[in-house]
């Protein structure tokens, strides 16, 4: 991918769209057929959509730098809040059909505990992702003078940030929102949900590595990269 303004805008659009759609489809749960602690592991429909956002910020960070990656996170946050407000506004507009209104509320109705959990998980995970991505990248480039092994910071940042996102989102939405954290019989369900969803996200993070390499193949290399990274 060439380092152009148009491509940067495109990645920001993909990032924000993936983020917004992940919140729209998160209510759909997928059964995996796997059990942990005697409980069936379910995955949210948002899993794949949300994984795209981490890939997008990693590409932006590799080609345009940490500052632009952080801008994408802020843009995504604004987009997410604005989309939630529009969905809420539409919900309270007069409905011509009661059945359609009921369907709308069931599919798109905003559970505000879930919204807050999503926003908290998003900000914590994305900020960590960008910080660890560029910390590992900078140290590697300083030591070796190249960025050939980009998979290291690509996977390390995404896989660790997904731990934070999973714990924060599920902990707030289900642990506190549903009260499962305070119910001994539901804690194993909470734990199986966290572990199962994280393993799914980890697999997706590994699978997006070839795409990351493909789209960052034009990133700067060698001494030129070192000079730019550390402002020598």
mmCIF file of C-alpha atoms in Angstrom:
data_model
loop_
_atom_site.group_PDB
_atom_site.id
_atom_site.type_symbol
_atom_site.label_atom_id
_atom_site.label_comp_id
_atom_site.label_asym_id
_atom_site.label_seq_id
_atom_site.Cartn_x
_atom_site.Cartn_y
_atom_site.Cartn_z
ATOM 1 C CA UNK A 1 0.000 0.000 0.000
ATOM 2 C CA UNK A 2 1.373 3.393 -0.992
ATOM 3 C CA UNK A 3 1.710 6.087 1.650
ATOM 4 C CA UNK A 4 -0.860 8.503 0.236
ATOM 5 C CA UNK A 5 -3.535 10.713 1.768
ATOM 6 C CA UNK A 6 -6.235 8.734 -0.055
ATOM 7 C CA UNK A 7 -5.004 5.449 1.417
ATOM 8 C CA UNK A 8 -4.837 6.954 4.901
ATOM 9 C CA UNK A 9 -8.448 8.136 4.563
ATOM 10 C CA UNK A 10 -9.457 4.696 3.272
ATOM 11 C CA UNK A 11 -7.901 2.950 6.283
ATOM 12 C CA UNK A 12 -9.628 5.375 8.655
ATOM 13 C CA UNK A 13 -12.958 4.635 6.952
ATOM 14 C CA UNK A 14 -12.359 0.872 7.214
ATOM 15 C CA UNK A 15 -11.357 1.256 10.861
ATOM 16 C CA UNK A 16 -14.430 3.305 11.807
ATOM 17 C CA UNK A 17 -16.819 1.119 9.791
ATOM 18 C CA UNK A 18 -15.432 -2.048 11.395
ATOM 19 C CA UNK A 19 -15.805 -0.505 14.837
ATOM 20 C CA UNK A 20 -19.392 0.675 14.316
ATOM 21 C CA UNK A 21 -20.573 -2.534 12.657
ATOM 22 C CA UNK A 22 -18.974 -4.626 15.407
ATOM 23 C CA UNK A 23 -21.212 -2.873 17.929
ATOM 24 C CA UNK A 24 -24.287 -3.379 15.734
ATOM 25 C CA UNK A 25 -23.769 -7.145 15.292
ATOM 26 C CA UNK A 26 -22.315 -7.963 18.717
ATOM 27 C CA UNK A 27 -25.685 -9.247 19.973
ATOM 28 C CA UNK A 28 -25.460 -12.261 17.651
ATOM 29 C CA UNK A 29 -23.735 -15.112 19.466
ATOM 30 C CA UNK A 30 -22.067 -17.975 17.616
ATOM 31 C CA UNK A 31 -21.740 -21.447 19.108
ATOM 32 C CA UNK A 32 -18.354 -23.102 18.683
ATOM 33 C CA UNK A 33 -19.122 -26.605 19.912
ATOM 34 C CA UNK A 34 -16.263 -26.181 22.419
ATOM 35 C CA UNK A 35 -16.739 -26.363 26.181
ATOM 36 C CA UNK A 36 -14.634 -24.884 28.972
ATOM 37 C CA UNK A 37 -15.283 -25.552 32.664
ATOM 38 C CA UNK A 38 -18.363 -27.484 31.541
ATOM 39 C CA UNK A 39 -19.823 -24.481 29.710
ATOM 40 C CA UNK A 40 -20.345 -24.002 25.976
ATOM 41 C CA UNK A 41 -18.081 -21.320 24.504
ATOM 42 C CA UNK A 42 -19.948 -18.664 22.540
ATOM 43 C CA UNK A 43 -18.437 -15.950 20.374
ATOM 44 C CA UNK A 44 -19.925 -12.550 19.541
ATOM 45 C CA UNK A 45 -20.724 -11.719 15.941
ATOM 46 C CA UNK A 46 -18.492 -8.686 16.383
ATOM 47 C CA UNK A 47 -15.349 -10.810 16.578
ATOM 48 C CA UNK A 48 -14.305 -10.617 12.931
ATOM 49 C CA UNK A 49 -15.395 -6.994 12.462
ATOM 50 C CA UNK A 50 -13.514 -5.832 15.528
ATOM 51 C CA UNK A 51 -10.346 -7.680 14.508
ATOM 52 C CA UNK A 52 -10.238 -5.515 11.369
ATOM 53 C CA UNK A 53 -9.806 -2.386 13.512
ATOM 54 C CA UNK A 54 -6.541 -3.616 15.041
ATOM 55 C CA UNK A 55 -5.198 -4.545 11.621
ATOM 56 C CA UNK A 56 -6.090 -1.077 10.328
ATOM 57 C CA UNK A 57 -4.312 0.805 13.146
ATOM 58 C CA UNK A 58 -1.265 -1.448 12.803
ATOM 59 C CA UNK A 59 -1.015 -0.639 9.087
ATOM 60 C CA UNK A 60 -1.504 3.068 9.772
ATOM 61 C CA UNK A 61 1.140 2.946 12.501
ATOM 62 C CA UNK A 62 3.660 1.112 10.310
ATOM 63 C CA UNK A 63 3.278 3.425 7.325
ATOM 64 C CA UNK A 64 2.230 6.786 8.810
ATOM 65 C CA UNK A 65 3.434 6.531 12.403
ATOM 66 C CA UNK A 66 2.104 6.547 15.955
ATOM 67 C CA UNK A 67 0.478 9.992 15.722
ATOM 68 C CA UNK A 68 -1.802 9.016 12.835
ATOM 69 C CA UNK A 69 -2.700 5.708 14.534
ATOM 70 C CA UNK A 70 -3.817 7.611 17.638
ATOM 71 C CA UNK A 71 -5.839 9.982 15.446
ATOM 72 C CA UNK A 72 -7.657 6.980 13.976
ATOM 73 C CA UNK A 73 -8.621 5.836 17.490
ATOM 74 C CA UNK A 74 -10.089 9.258 18.314
ATOM 75 C CA UNK A 75 -11.948 9.391 14.983
ATOM 76 C CA UNK A 76 -13.313 5.910 15.652
ATOM 77 C CA UNK A 77 -14.464 6.908 19.132
ATOM 78 C CA UNK A 78 -16.334 9.923 17.746
ATOM 79 C CA UNK A 79 -17.880 7.750 15.041
ATOM 80 C CA UNK A 80 -18.941 5.128 17.563
ATOM 81 C CA UNK A 81 -20.601 7.657 19.867
ATOM 82 C CA UNK A 82 -22.312 9.420 16.949
ATOM 83 C CA UNK A 83 -23.631 6.120 15.557
ATOM 84 C CA UNK A 84 -25.020 5.153 18.978
ATOM 85 C CA UNK A 85 -26.820 8.490 19.248
ATOM 86 C CA UNK A 86 -28.332 8.096 15.770
ATOM 87 C CA UNK A 87 -29.530 4.583 16.597
ATOM 88 C CA UNK A 88 -31.054 5.865 19.826
ATOM 89 C CA UNK A 89 -32.718 8.803 18.087
ATOM 90 C CA UNK A 90 -34.223 6.551 15.432
ATOM 91 C CA UNK A 91 -35.528 4.203 18.114
ATOM 92 C CA UNK A 92 -37.618 6.999 19.651
ATOM 93 C CA UNK A 93 -38.990 8.380 16.395
ATOM 94 C CA UNK A 94 -42.692 7.558 15.826
ATOM 95 C CA UNK A 95 -43.080 4.089 14.310
ATOM 96 C CA UNK A 96 -45.592 3.337 11.561
ATOM 97 C CA UNK A 97 -45.612 -0.373 12.447
ATOM 98 C CA UNK A 98 -45.491 -1.789 15.984
ATOM 99 C CA UNK A 99 -43.948 -5.093 14.882
ATOM 100 C CA UNK A 100 -41.211 -3.293 12.982
ATOM 101 C CA UNK A 101 -40.505 -1.132 16.047
ATOM 102 C CA UNK A 102 -40.230 -4.224 18.232
ATOM 103 C CA UNK A 103 -37.825 -5.820 15.760
ATOM 104 C CA UNK A 104 -35.761 -2.640 15.592
ATOM 105 C CA UNK A 105 -35.446 -2.425 19.379
ATOM 106 C CA UNK A 106 -34.565 -6.103 19.634
ATOM 107 C CA UNK A 107 -31.841 -5.860 16.983
ATOM 108 C CA UNK A 108 -30.447 -2.376 17.510
ATOM 109 C CA UNK A 109 -31.705 -1.247 20.903
ATOM 110 C CA UNK A 110 -28.808 0.127 22.926
ATOM 111 C CA UNK A 111 -28.027 -1.617 26.190
ATOM 112 C CA UNK A 112 -26.054 1.175 27.832
ATOM 113 C CA UNK A 113 -24.048 -1.150 30.048
ATOM 114 C CA UNK A 114 -22.846 -2.847 26.859
ATOM 115 C CA UNK A 115 -22.141 0.509 25.232
ATOM 116 C CA UNK A 116 -20.046 1.668 28.187
ATOM 117 C CA UNK A 117 -18.268 -1.688 28.333
ATOM 118 C CA UNK A 118 -17.540 -1.466 24.619
ATOM 119 C CA UNK A 119 -16.189 2.089 24.851
ATOM 120 C CA UNK A 120 -14.006 1.256 27.857
ATOM 121 C CA UNK A 121 -12.624 -1.906 26.253
ATOM 122 C CA UNK A 122 -12.062 -0.071 22.981
ATOM 123 C CA UNK A 123 -10.082 2.836 24.426
ATOM 124 C CA UNK A 124 -7.948 0.722 26.755
ATOM 125 C CA UNK A 125 -7.183 -1.952 24.152
ATOM 126 C CA UNK A 126 -6.509 0.398 21.236
ATOM 127 C CA UNK A 127 -4.272 2.711 23.275
ATOM 128 C CA UNK A 128 -2.300 -0.278 24.540
ATOM 129 C CA UNK A 129 -2.113 -1.744 21.030
ATOM 130 C CA UNK A 130 -0.569 1.429 19.602
ATOM 131 C CA UNK A 131 1.809 1.940 22.529
ATOM 132 C CA UNK A 132 3.183 -1.611 22.594
ATOM 133 C CA UNK A 133 3.324 -1.769 18.779
ATOM 134 C CA UNK A 134 5.546 1.293 18.539
ATOM 135 C CA UNK A 135 7.594 0.493 21.646
ATOM 136 C CA UNK A 136 8.622 -2.926 20.333
ATOM 137 C CA UNK A 137 9.058 -1.571 16.801
ATOM 138 C CA UNK A 138 11.303 1.298 17.903
ATOM 139 C CA UNK A 139 13.536 -0.909 20.040
ATOM 140 C CA UNK A 140 13.843 -3.504 17.293
ATOM 141 C CA UNK A 141 14.738 -0.917 14.654
ATOM 142 C CA UNK A 142 17.276 0.731 16.969
ATOM 143 C CA UNK A 143 18.961 -2.622 17.574
ATOM 144 C CA UNK A 144 18.843 -4.172 14.102
ATOM 145 C CA UNK A 145 18.382 -1.208 11.735
ATOM 146 C CA UNK A 146 15.495 -2.753 9.766
ATOM 147 C CA UNK A 147 11.847 -3.759 10.079
ATOM 148 C CA UNK A 148 11.867 -7.081 8.248
ATOM 149 C CA UNK A 149 10.341 -8.978 11.171
ATOM 150 C CA UNK A 150 7.237 -6.853 11.399
ATOM 151 C CA UNK A 151 5.194 -9.837 12.561
ATOM 152 C CA UNK A 152 6.751 -9.448 16.015
ATOM 153 C CA UNK A 153 5.168 -6.107 16.908
ATOM 154 C CA UNK A 154 2.100 -6.744 14.769
ATOM 155 C CA UNK A 155 1.190 -9.905 16.708
ATOM 156 C CA UNK A 156 2.512 -8.855 20.122
ATOM 157 C CA UNK A 157 0.454 -5.652 20.110
ATOM 158 C CA UNK A 158 -2.786 -7.187 18.858
ATOM 159 C CA UNK A 159 -2.649 -10.353 20.949
ATOM 160 C CA UNK A 160 -1.937 -8.513 24.213
ATOM 161 C CA UNK A 161 -4.441 -5.732 23.545
ATOM 162 C CA UNK A 162 -7.146 -8.317 22.893
ATOM 163 C CA UNK A 163 -6.586 -9.697 26.395
ATOM 164 C CA UNK A 164 -7.394 -6.264 27.813
ATOM 165 C CA UNK A 165 -10.391 -5.770 25.528
ATOM 166 C CA UNK A 166 -11.850 -9.177 26.387
ATOM 167 C CA UNK A 167 -11.436 -8.799 30.150
ATOM 168 C CA UNK A 168 -12.747 -5.214 30.252
ATOM 169 C CA UNK A 169 -15.727 -5.726 27.929
ATOM 170 C CA UNK A 170 -16.935 -9.057 29.300
ATOM 171 C CA UNK A 171 -16.090 -8.056 32.866
ATOM 172 C CA UNK A 172 -18.216 -4.915 32.691
ATOM 173 C CA UNK A 173 -21.007 -6.123 30.387
ATOM 174 C CA UNK A 174 -21.580 -9.564 31.866
ATOM 175 C CA UNK A 175 -19.622 -9.591 35.113
ATOM 176 C CA UNK A 176 -21.077 -6.320 36.440
ATOM 177 C CA UNK A 177 -24.011 -5.625 34.102
ATOM 178 C CA UNK A 178 -25.507 -9.109 34.483
ATOM 179 C CA UNK A 179 -24.061 -9.557 37.968
ATOM 180 C CA UNK A 180 -22.256 -12.792 37.046
ATOM 181 C CA UNK A 181 -19.121 -11.693 38.915
ATOM 182 C CA UNK A 182 -21.090 -11.787 42.161
ATOM 183 C CA UNK A 183 -22.743 -15.156 41.493
ATOM 184 C CA UNK A 184 -20.445 -18.124 42.280
ATOM 185 C CA UNK A 185 -22.339 -20.414 39.901
ATOM 186 C CA UNK A 186 -21.890 -17.971 36.996
ATOM 187 C CA UNK A 187 -18.187 -17.253 37.432
ATOM 188 C CA UNK A 188 -17.146 -20.377 35.467
ATOM 189 C CA UNK A 189 -19.404 -19.186 32.626
ATOM 190 C CA UNK A 190 -17.730 -15.776 32.770
ATOM 191 C CA UNK A 191 -14.266 -17.361 32.720
ATOM 192 C CA UNK A 192 -15.098 -19.696 29.811
ATOM 193 C CA UNK A 193 -16.488 -16.767 27.841
ATOM 194 C CA UNK A 194 -13.323 -14.705 28.384
ATOM 195 C CA UNK A 195 -10.922 -17.536 27.558
ATOM 196 C CA UNK A 196 -12.887 -18.772 24.553
ATOM 197 C CA UNK A 197 -13.310 -15.325 23.032
ATOM 198 C CA UNK A 198 -9.662 -14.448 23.578
ATOM 199 C CA UNK A 199 -8.467 -17.643 21.865
ATOM 200 C CA UNK A 200 -10.693 -16.805 18.892
ATOM 201 C CA UNK A 201 -9.279 -13.268 18.735
ATOM 202 C CA UNK A 202 -5.718 -14.589 19.012
ATOM 203 C CA UNK A 203 -6.266 -16.870 16.017
ATOM 204 C CA UNK A 204 -7.656 -13.953 13.990
ATOM 205 C CA UNK A 205 -4.642 -11.844 14.963
ATOM 206 C CA UNK A 206 -2.294 -14.527 13.651
ATOM 207 C CA UNK A 207 -4.293 -14.927 10.438
ATOM 208 C CA UNK A 208 -4.112 -11.225 9.567
ATOM 209 C CA UNK A 209 -0.281 -11.232 9.590
ATOM 210 C CA UNK A 210 0.061 -11.981 5.831
ATOM 211 C CA UNK A 211 -2.351 -9.108 5.078
ATOM 212 C CA UNK A 212 -0.298 -6.794 7.296
ATOM 213 C CA UNK A 213 2.895 -7.786 5.459
ATOM 214 C CA UNK A 214 1.258 -7.366 2.071
ATOM 215 C CA UNK A 215 -0.068 -3.879 2.789
ATOM 216 C CA UNK A 216 3.107 -2.631 4.511
ATOM 217 C CA UNK A 217 5.583 -3.996 1.977
ATOM 218 C CA UNK A 218 6.398 -0.428 0.876
ATOM 219 C CA UNK A 219 7.349 0.709 4.392
ATOM 220 C CA UNK A 220 10.778 2.299 4.728
ATOM 221 C CA UNK A 221 13.744 0.055 5.496
ATOM 222 C CA UNK A 222 17.252 0.228 6.848
ATOM 223 C CA UNK A 223 19.043 3.442 7.771
ATOM 224 C CA UNK A 224 16.306 5.654 6.325
ATOM 225 C CA UNK A 225 13.804 4.033 8.708
ATOM 226 C CA UNK A 226 16.084 4.474 11.718
ATOM 227 C CA UNK A 227 16.634 8.172 10.968
ATOM 228 C CA UNK A 228 12.891 8.783 10.611
ATOM 229 C CA UNK A 229 11.921 6.745 13.696
ATOM 230 C CA UNK A 230 14.325 8.428 16.088
ATOM 231 C CA UNK A 231 14.625 11.865 14.485
ATOM 232 C CA UNK A 232 18.423 11.515 14.276
#
